[in-house]
PDB file of C-alpha atoms in Angstrom:
ATOM      1  CA  UNK A   1       0.000   0.000   0.000  1.00 79.00           C
ATOM      2  CA  UNK A   2       1.183   3.445  -0.838  1.00 89.00           C
ATOM      3  CA  UNK A   3       1.256   6.395   1.511  1.00 91.00           C
ATOM      4  CA  UNK A   4      -1.722   7.983  -0.304  1.00 91.00           C
ATOM      5  CA  UNK A   5      -3.857   4.892   0.320  1.00 92.00           C
ATOM      6  CA  UNK A   6      -2.857   4.796   3.994  1.00 93.00           C
ATOM      7  CA  UNK A   7      -3.729   8.469   4.339  1.00 94.00           C
ATOM      8  CA  UNK A   8      -7.077   7.886   2.601  1.00 93.00           C
ATOM      9  CA  UNK A   9      -7.972   4.919   4.845  1.00 94.00           C
ATOM     10  CA  UNK A  10      -6.855   6.814   7.924  1.00 93.00           C
ATOM     11  CA  UNK A  11      -9.035   9.755   6.918  1.00 94.00           C
ATOM     12  CA  UNK A  12     -12.026   7.444   6.432  1.00 94.00           C
ATOM     13  CA  UNK A  13     -11.412   5.924   9.886  1.00 94.00           C
ATOM     14  CA  UNK A  14     -11.324   9.382  11.509  1.00 94.00           C
ATOM     15  CA  UNK A  15     -14.495  10.485   9.711  1.00 94.00           C
ATOM     16  CA  UNK A  16     -16.343   7.323  10.770  1.00 93.00           C
ATOM     17  CA  UNK A  17     -14.928   7.520  14.302  1.00 94.00           C
ATOM     18  CA  UNK A  18     -16.244  11.064  14.743  1.00 94.00           C
ATOM     19  CA  UNK A  19     -19.321  10.812  12.519  1.00 94.00           C
ATOM     20  CA  UNK A  20     -21.009   7.804  14.105  1.00 95.00           C
ATOM     21  CA  UNK A  21     -21.131   9.289  17.652  1.00 94.00           C
ATOM     22  CA  UNK A  22     -22.365  12.575  16.192  1.00 95.00           C
ATOM     23  CA  UNK A  23     -25.244  10.828  14.421  1.00 95.00           C
ATOM     24  CA  UNK A  24     -26.096   8.826  17.558  1.00 95.00           C
ATOM     25  CA  UNK A  25     -26.129  11.982  19.723  1.00 96.00           C
ATOM     26  CA  UNK A  26     -28.291  13.813  17.178  1.00 96.00           C
ATOM     27  CA  UNK A  27     -30.822  10.989  17.145  1.00 97.00           C
ATOM     28  CA  UNK A  28     -30.883  10.911  20.967  1.00 96.00           C
ATOM     29  CA  UNK A  29     -31.467  14.665  21.121  1.00 93.00           C
ATOM     30  CA  UNK A  30     -34.353  14.478  18.638  1.00 94.00           C
ATOM     31  CA  UNK A  31     -35.872  11.567  20.561  1.00 95.00           C
ATOM     32  CA  UNK A  32     -35.620  13.376  23.913  1.00 91.00           C
ATOM     33  CA  UNK A  33     -37.083  16.577  22.468  1.00 86.00           C
ATOM     34  CA  UNK A  34     -39.997  14.633  20.981  1.00 90.00           C
ATOM     35  CA  UNK A  35     -40.571  12.842  24.289  1.00 90.00           C
ATOM     36  CA  UNK A  36     -40.597  16.116  26.261  1.00 83.00           C
ATOM     37  CA  UNK A  37     -42.894  17.805  23.750  1.00 85.00           C
ATOM     38  CA  UNK A  38     -45.296  14.885  23.857  1.00 91.00           C
ATOM     39  CA  UNK A  39     -45.283  14.959  27.682  1.00 90.00           C
ATOM     40  CA  UNK A  40     -45.780  18.741  28.080  1.00 93.00           C
ATOM     41  CA  UNK A  41     -47.629  19.748  24.886  1.00 94.00           C
ATOM     42  CA  UNK A  42     -50.938  20.258  26.706  1.00 95.00           C
ATOM     43  CA  UNK A  43     -49.291  22.446  29.338  1.00 95.00           C
ATOM     44  CA  UNK A  44     -47.659  24.629  26.687  1.00 94.00           C
ATOM     45  CA  UNK A  45     -50.937  24.881  24.780  1.00 95.00           C
ATOM     46  CA  UNK A  46     -52.743  25.951  27.976  1.00 94.00           C
ATOM     47  CA  UNK A  47     -50.365  28.906  28.335  1.00 95.00           C
ATOM     48  CA  UNK A  48     -50.618  30.130  24.744  1.00 94.00           C
ATOM     49  CA  UNK A  49     -54.058  31.710  25.202  1.00 93.00           C
ATOM     50  CA  UNK A  50     -53.084  33.851  28.186  1.00 95.00           C
ATOM     51  CA  UNK A  51     -52.989  37.602  27.421  1.00 96.00           C
ATOM     52  CA  UNK A  52     -49.468  38.008  28.820  1.00 95.00           C
ATOM     53  CA  UNK A  53     -48.118  35.223  26.618  1.00 96.00           C
ATOM     54  CA  UNK A  54     -49.952  36.522  23.538  1.00 95.00           C
ATOM     55  CA  UNK A  55     -48.448  39.969  24.094  1.00 95.00           C
ATOM     56  CA  UNK A  56     -44.992  38.436  24.592  1.00 95.00           C
ATOM     57  CA  UNK A  57     -45.270  36.367  21.383  1.00 94.00           C
ATOM     58  CA  UNK A  58     -46.376  39.469  19.481  1.00 94.00           C
ATOM     59  CA  UNK A  59     -43.401  41.544  20.667  1.00 93.00           C
ATOM     60  CA  UNK A  60     -40.638  38.907  20.543  1.00 91.00           C
ATOM     61  CA  UNK A  61     -39.730  37.618  17.099  1.00 85.00           C
ATOM     62  CA  UNK A  62     -38.327  34.244  18.164  1.00 87.00           C
ATOM     63  CA  UNK A  63     -39.654  33.045  21.522  1.00 92.00           C
ATOM     64  CA  UNK A  64     -37.975  30.074  23.185  1.00 91.00           C
ATOM     65  CA  UNK A  65     -39.953  27.722  25.413  1.00 92.00           C
ATOM     66  CA  UNK A  66     -38.449  25.963  28.419  1.00 91.00           C
ATOM     67  CA  UNK A  67     -40.382  23.476  30.522  1.00 92.00           C
ATOM     68  CA  UNK A  68     -39.545  22.316  34.035  1.00 92.00           C
ATOM     69  CA  UNK A  69     -41.488  20.149  36.456  1.00 91.00           C
ATOM     70  CA  UNK A  70     -41.736  20.585  40.219  1.00 88.00           C
ATOM     71  CA  UNK A  71     -42.711  17.146  41.469  1.00 84.00           C
ATOM     72  CA  UNK A  72     -43.154  18.213  45.092  1.00 89.00           C
ATOM     73  CA  UNK A  73     -45.891  20.739  44.227  1.00 89.00           C
ATOM     74  CA  UNK A  74     -47.135  18.834  41.131  1.00 91.00           C
ATOM     75  CA  UNK A  75     -46.670  21.924  38.969  1.00 94.00           C
ATOM     76  CA  UNK A  76     -45.144  22.460  35.559  1.00 95.00           C
ATOM     77  CA  UNK A  77     -43.244  25.685  34.895  1.00 95.00           C
ATOM     78  CA  UNK A  78     -43.462  26.930  31.304  1.00 96.00           C
ATOM     79  CA  UNK A  79     -40.979  29.715  30.554  1.00 95.00           C
ATOM     80  CA  UNK A  80     -41.392  31.846  27.444  1.00 96.00           C
ATOM     81  CA  UNK A  81     -38.208  33.846  26.814  1.00 95.00           C
ATOM     82  CA  UNK A  82     -36.333  35.639  24.053  1.00 92.00           C
ATOM     83  CA  UNK A  83     -34.132  33.154  22.183  1.00 89.00           C
ATOM     84  CA  UNK A  84     -31.609  35.869  21.317  1.00 88.00           C
ATOM     85  CA  UNK A  85     -30.764  36.557  24.975  1.00 86.00           C
ATOM     86  CA  UNK A  86     -29.277  34.391  27.673  1.00 84.00           C
ATOM     87  CA  UNK A  87     -30.860  36.046  30.704  1.00 85.00           C
ATOM     88  CA  UNK A  88     -34.485  35.994  31.846  1.00 86.00           C
ATOM     89  CA  UNK A  89     -35.273  39.526  30.665  1.00 90.00           C
ATOM     90  CA  UNK A  90     -37.778  39.651  28.957  1.00 93.00           C
ATOM     91  CA  UNK A  91     -39.683  36.467  29.752  1.00 95.00           C
ATOM     92  CA  UNK A  92     -43.030  35.135  30.932  1.00 96.00           C
ATOM     93  CA  UNK A  93     -43.133  32.351  33.520  1.00 96.00           C
ATOM     94  CA  UNK A  94     -46.373  30.395  33.838  1.00 97.00           C
ATOM     95  CA  UNK A  95     -46.978  27.859  36.592  1.00 96.00           C
ATOM     96  CA  UNK A  96     -49.444  25.202  35.435  1.00 96.00           C
ATOM     97  CA  UNK A  97     -51.075  22.505  37.542  1.00 94.00           C
ATOM     98  CA  UNK A  98     -49.749  19.169  36.327  1.00 93.00           C
ATOM     99  CA  UNK A  99     -52.984  17.218  36.662  1.00 92.00           C
ATOM    100  CA  UNK A 100     -55.732  19.696  35.746  1.00 93.00           C
ATOM    101  CA  UNK A 101     -53.577  21.580  33.194  1.00 94.00           C
ATOM    102  CA  UNK A 102     -54.794  24.974  34.412  1.00 94.00           C
ATOM    103  CA  UNK A 103     -52.508  27.994  34.783  1.00 95.00           C
ATOM    104  CA  UNK A 104     -51.983  28.956  38.417  1.00 95.00           C
ATOM    105  CA  UNK A 105     -49.586  31.895  38.415  1.00 96.00           C
ATOM    106  CA  UNK A 106     -48.037  34.175  35.781  1.00 97.00           C
ATOM    107  CA  UNK A 107     -44.848  36.176  36.293  1.00 96.00           C
ATOM    108  CA  UNK A 108     -43.846  38.707  33.632  1.00 96.00           C
ATOM    109  CA  UNK A 109     -40.257  39.965  33.554  1.00 95.00           C
ATOM    110  CA  UNK A 110     -39.844  43.145  31.505  1.00 92.00           C
ATOM    111  CA  UNK A 111     -36.744  44.053  29.511  1.00 90.00           C
ATOM    112  CA  UNK A 112     -35.481  46.245  32.343  1.00 89.00           C
ATOM    113  CA  UNK A 113     -33.740  44.082  34.977  1.00 88.00           C
ATOM    114  CA  UNK A 114     -34.219  46.772  37.647  1.00 91.00           C
ATOM    115  CA  UNK A 115     -37.994  46.760  37.266  1.00 92.00           C
ATOM    116  CA  UNK A 116     -39.931  44.487  39.606  1.00 93.00           C
ATOM    117  CA  UNK A 117     -41.680  41.604  37.775  1.00 94.00           C
ATOM    118  CA  UNK A 118     -45.447  41.693  37.623  1.00 93.00           C
ATOM    119  CA  UNK A 119     -47.253  38.711  39.124  1.00 95.00           C
ATOM    120  CA  UNK A 120     -50.785  37.564  38.569  1.00 94.00           C
ATOM    121  CA  UNK A 121     -52.350  34.639  40.441  1.00 94.00           C
ATOM    122  CA  UNK A 122     -55.245  32.940  38.708  1.00 90.00           C
ATOM    123  CA  UNK A 123     -58.173  31.502  40.634  1.00 74.00           C
ATOM    124  CA  UNK A 124     -58.340  27.736  40.679  1.00 60.00           C
TER     125      UNK A 124
END
């Protein structure tokens, strides 16, 4: 075998060695995202009709949704935030009851970090 063939086979080995784990991790990420969306889709949908969330979606071009679950209180926290920023300003946090899928509390953080967030508690 010539040095060009050894280089070619070595390059193929490196590409496969790095490519296969990348494909496996991509498939795992898609699967986990699908699983989380399937689990919390109703909770996200319940928050979309709230006036604070509608206003936030209208003002922010690319909203990002984060979902967290508090098992001790049986609540799901749905966070709507600006995908272009790393901090929580601006964002809307909605606490949703896990079982009844009804919003319990809404916290709106404005763009100004020094301004106190507005909180609204919904009747259950």
